[in-house]
Short mmCIF file of C-alpha atoms and ligand atoms in Angstrom, two decimals:
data_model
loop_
_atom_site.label_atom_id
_atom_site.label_comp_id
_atom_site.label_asym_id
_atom_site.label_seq_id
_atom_site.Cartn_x
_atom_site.Cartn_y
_atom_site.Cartn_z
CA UNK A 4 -41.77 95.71 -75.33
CA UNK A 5 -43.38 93.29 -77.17
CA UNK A 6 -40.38 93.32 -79.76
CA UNK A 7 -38.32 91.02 -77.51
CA UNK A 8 -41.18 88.18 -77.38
CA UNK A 9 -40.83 87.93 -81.46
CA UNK A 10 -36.95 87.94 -81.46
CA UNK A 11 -36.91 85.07 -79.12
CA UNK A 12 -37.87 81.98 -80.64
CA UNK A 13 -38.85 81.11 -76.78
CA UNK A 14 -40.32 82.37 -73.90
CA UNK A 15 -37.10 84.61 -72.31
CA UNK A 16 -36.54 85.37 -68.35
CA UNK A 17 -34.56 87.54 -66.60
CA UNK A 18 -31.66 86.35 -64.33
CA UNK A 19 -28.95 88.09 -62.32
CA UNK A 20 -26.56 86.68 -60.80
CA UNK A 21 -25.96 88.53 -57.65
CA UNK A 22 -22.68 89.82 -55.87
CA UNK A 23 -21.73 87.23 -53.03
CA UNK A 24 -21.77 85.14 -56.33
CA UNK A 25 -19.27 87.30 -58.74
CA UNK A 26 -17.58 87.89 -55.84
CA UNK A 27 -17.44 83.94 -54.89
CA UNK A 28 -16.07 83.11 -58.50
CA UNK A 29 -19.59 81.53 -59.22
CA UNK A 30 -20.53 82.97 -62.86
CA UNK A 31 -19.19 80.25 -64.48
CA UNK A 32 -20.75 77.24 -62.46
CA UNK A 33 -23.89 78.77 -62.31
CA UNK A 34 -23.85 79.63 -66.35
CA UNK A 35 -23.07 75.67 -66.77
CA UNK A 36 -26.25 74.78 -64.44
CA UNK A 37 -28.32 77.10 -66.51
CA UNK A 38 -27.25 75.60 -69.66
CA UNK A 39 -27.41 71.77 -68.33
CA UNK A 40 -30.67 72.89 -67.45
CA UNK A 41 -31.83 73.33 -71.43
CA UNK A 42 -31.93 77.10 -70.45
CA UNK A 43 -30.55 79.07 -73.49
CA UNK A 44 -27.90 81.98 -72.35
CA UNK A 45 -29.09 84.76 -75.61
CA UNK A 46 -28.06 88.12 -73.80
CA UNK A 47 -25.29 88.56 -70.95
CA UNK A 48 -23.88 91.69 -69.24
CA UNK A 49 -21.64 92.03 -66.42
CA UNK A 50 -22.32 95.36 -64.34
CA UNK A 51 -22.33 97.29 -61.34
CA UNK A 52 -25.18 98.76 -60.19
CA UNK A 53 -25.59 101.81 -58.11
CA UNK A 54 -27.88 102.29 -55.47
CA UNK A 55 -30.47 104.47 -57.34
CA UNK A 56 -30.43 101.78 -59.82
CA UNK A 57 -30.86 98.89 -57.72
CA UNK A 58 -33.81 100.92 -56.26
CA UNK A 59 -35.53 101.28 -59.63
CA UNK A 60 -35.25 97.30 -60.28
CA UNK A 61 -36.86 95.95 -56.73
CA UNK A 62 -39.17 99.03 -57.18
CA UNK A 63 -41.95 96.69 -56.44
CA UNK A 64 -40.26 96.06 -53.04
CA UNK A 65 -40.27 99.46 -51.90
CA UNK A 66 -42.45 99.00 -48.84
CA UNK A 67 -40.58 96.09 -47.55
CA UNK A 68 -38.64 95.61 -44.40
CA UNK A 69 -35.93 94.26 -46.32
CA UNK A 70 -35.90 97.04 -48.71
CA UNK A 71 -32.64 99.16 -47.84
CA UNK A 72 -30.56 96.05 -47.20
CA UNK A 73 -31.29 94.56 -50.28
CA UNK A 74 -30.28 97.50 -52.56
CA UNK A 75 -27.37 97.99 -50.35
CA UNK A 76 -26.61 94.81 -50.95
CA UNK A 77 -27.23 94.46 -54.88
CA UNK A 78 -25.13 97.72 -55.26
CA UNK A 79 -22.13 96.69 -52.99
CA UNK A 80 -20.56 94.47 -56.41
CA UNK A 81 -20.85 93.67 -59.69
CA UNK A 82 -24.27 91.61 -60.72
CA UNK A 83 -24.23 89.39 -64.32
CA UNK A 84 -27.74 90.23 -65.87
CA UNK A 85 -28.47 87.30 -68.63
CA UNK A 86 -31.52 86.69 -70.64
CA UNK A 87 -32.59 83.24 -70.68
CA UNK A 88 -34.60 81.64 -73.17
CA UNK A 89 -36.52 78.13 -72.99
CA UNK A 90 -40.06 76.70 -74.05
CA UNK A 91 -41.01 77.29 -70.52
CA UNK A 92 -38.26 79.31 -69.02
CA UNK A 93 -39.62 81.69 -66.33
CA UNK A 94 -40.64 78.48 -64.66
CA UNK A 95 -37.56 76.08 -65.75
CA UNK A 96 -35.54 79.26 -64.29
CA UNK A 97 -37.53 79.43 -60.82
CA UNK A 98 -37.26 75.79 -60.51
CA UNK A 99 -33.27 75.47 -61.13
CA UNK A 100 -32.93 78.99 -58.71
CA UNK A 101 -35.23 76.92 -55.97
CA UNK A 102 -37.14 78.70 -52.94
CA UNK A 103 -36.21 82.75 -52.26
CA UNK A 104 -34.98 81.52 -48.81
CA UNK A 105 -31.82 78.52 -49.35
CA UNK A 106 -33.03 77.26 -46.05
CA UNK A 107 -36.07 75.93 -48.14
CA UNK A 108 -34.65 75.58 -51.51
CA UNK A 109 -34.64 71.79 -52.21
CA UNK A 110 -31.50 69.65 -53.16
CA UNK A 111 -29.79 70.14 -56.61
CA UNK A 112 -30.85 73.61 -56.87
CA UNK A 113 -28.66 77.21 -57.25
CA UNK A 114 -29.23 78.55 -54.12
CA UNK A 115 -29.30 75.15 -51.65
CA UNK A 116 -26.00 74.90 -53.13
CA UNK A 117 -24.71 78.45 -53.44
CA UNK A 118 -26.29 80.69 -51.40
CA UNK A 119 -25.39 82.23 -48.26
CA UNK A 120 -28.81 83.67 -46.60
CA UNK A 121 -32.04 84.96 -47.67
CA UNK A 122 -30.34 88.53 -48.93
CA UNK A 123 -27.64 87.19 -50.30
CA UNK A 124 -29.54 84.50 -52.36
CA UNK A 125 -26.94 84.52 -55.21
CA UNK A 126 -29.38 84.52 -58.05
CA UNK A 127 -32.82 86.65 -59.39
CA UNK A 128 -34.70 85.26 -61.75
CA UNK A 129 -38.45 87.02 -63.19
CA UNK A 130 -41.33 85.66 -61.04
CA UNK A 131 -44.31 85.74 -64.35
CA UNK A 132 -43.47 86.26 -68.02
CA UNK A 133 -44.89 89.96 -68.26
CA UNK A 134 -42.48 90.92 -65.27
CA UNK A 135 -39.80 89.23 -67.57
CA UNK A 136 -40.02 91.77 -69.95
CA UNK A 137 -40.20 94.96 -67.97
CA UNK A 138 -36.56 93.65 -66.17
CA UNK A 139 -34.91 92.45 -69.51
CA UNK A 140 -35.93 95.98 -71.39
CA UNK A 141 -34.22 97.71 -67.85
CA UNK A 142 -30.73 95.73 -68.75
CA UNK A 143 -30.86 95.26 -72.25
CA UNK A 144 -31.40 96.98 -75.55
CA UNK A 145 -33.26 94.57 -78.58
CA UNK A 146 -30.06 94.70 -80.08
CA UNK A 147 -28.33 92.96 -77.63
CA UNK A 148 -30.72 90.01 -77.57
CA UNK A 149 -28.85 87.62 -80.13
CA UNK A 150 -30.03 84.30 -79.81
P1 LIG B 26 -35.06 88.09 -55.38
O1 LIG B 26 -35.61 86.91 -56.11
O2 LIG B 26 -33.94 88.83 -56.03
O3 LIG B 26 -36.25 89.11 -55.08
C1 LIG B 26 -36.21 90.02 -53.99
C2 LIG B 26 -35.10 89.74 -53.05
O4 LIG B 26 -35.23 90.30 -51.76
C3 LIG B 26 -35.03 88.25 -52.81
O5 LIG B 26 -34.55 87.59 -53.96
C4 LIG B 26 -34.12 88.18 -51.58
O6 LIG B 26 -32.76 88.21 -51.94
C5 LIG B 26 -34.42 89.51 -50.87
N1 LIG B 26 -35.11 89.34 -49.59
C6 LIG B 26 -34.61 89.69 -48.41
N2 LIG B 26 -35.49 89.43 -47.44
C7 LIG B 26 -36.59 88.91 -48.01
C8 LIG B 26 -37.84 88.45 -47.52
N3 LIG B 26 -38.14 88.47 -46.21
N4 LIG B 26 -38.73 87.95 -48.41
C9 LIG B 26 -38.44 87.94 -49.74
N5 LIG B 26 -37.25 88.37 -50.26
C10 LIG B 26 -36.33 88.85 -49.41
#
């Protein structure tokens, strides 16, 4: 694991774009808000994922209420998973996605602007820089981190 933290010149964070924003023909506005943001796009994969798989990633989430709908929902269309890479950019990330629910996420951020409800937030991004690791090595090989 620790592999990826000395090919990055940075710290690195997961993101995901989510369906309602592939299917909303979003990937490209929210790739230019990353990069306005000084956030580095270094890996980028565009995939579906089934439900099993969608399990496995919000593992953590199991017990939740929300649980079944969300994996329903992240397997219903194709997600972009991207590596970012900043000086600080599990926190630059968080701040440009703003709050989990749009109803709070302050002006000027992805999902005030882009999402449609608390589910379908349009973007993930890693929550602490050890959790960033475990999600990039579940999307991406070393090899496909190039900087
Ligand atoms: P994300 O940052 O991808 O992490 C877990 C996701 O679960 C979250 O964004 C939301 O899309 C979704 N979710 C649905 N309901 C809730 C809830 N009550 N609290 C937190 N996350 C929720």
């Amino acid at each position: 694991m620790s592999e990826y933290v000395h090919r990055a010149k940075k710290i690195v964070t997961l993101s995901m774009i989510k369906p309602d924003a592939t299917q909303r023909n979003l990937t490209g506005d929210i790739n230019a808000r990353i990069e306005k943001a000084g956030l580095r796009i270094i890996a980028q994969k565009r995939l579906w994922l089934t439900k099993p798989q969608a399990e496995e990633f919000y593992a953590v989430h199991s017990e939740r209420p929300f649980f079944e709908e969300l994996t329903q929902y992240m397997s219903s269309g194709p997600v972009v998973a991207q590596v970012l890479e900043a000086e600080d950019a599990v926190n630059a990330y968080r701040k440009l996605m703003g709050a989990t629910n749009p109803k709070e996420a302050e002006e000027g951020t992805l999902r005030k602007d882009f999402a449609l409800s608390l589910t379908q937030n349009s973007v993930h991004g890693s929550d602490s820089r050890e959790n960033a690791l475990v999600e990039i090595s579940f999307f991406f090989s070393r090899m496909e981190l190039v900087g």
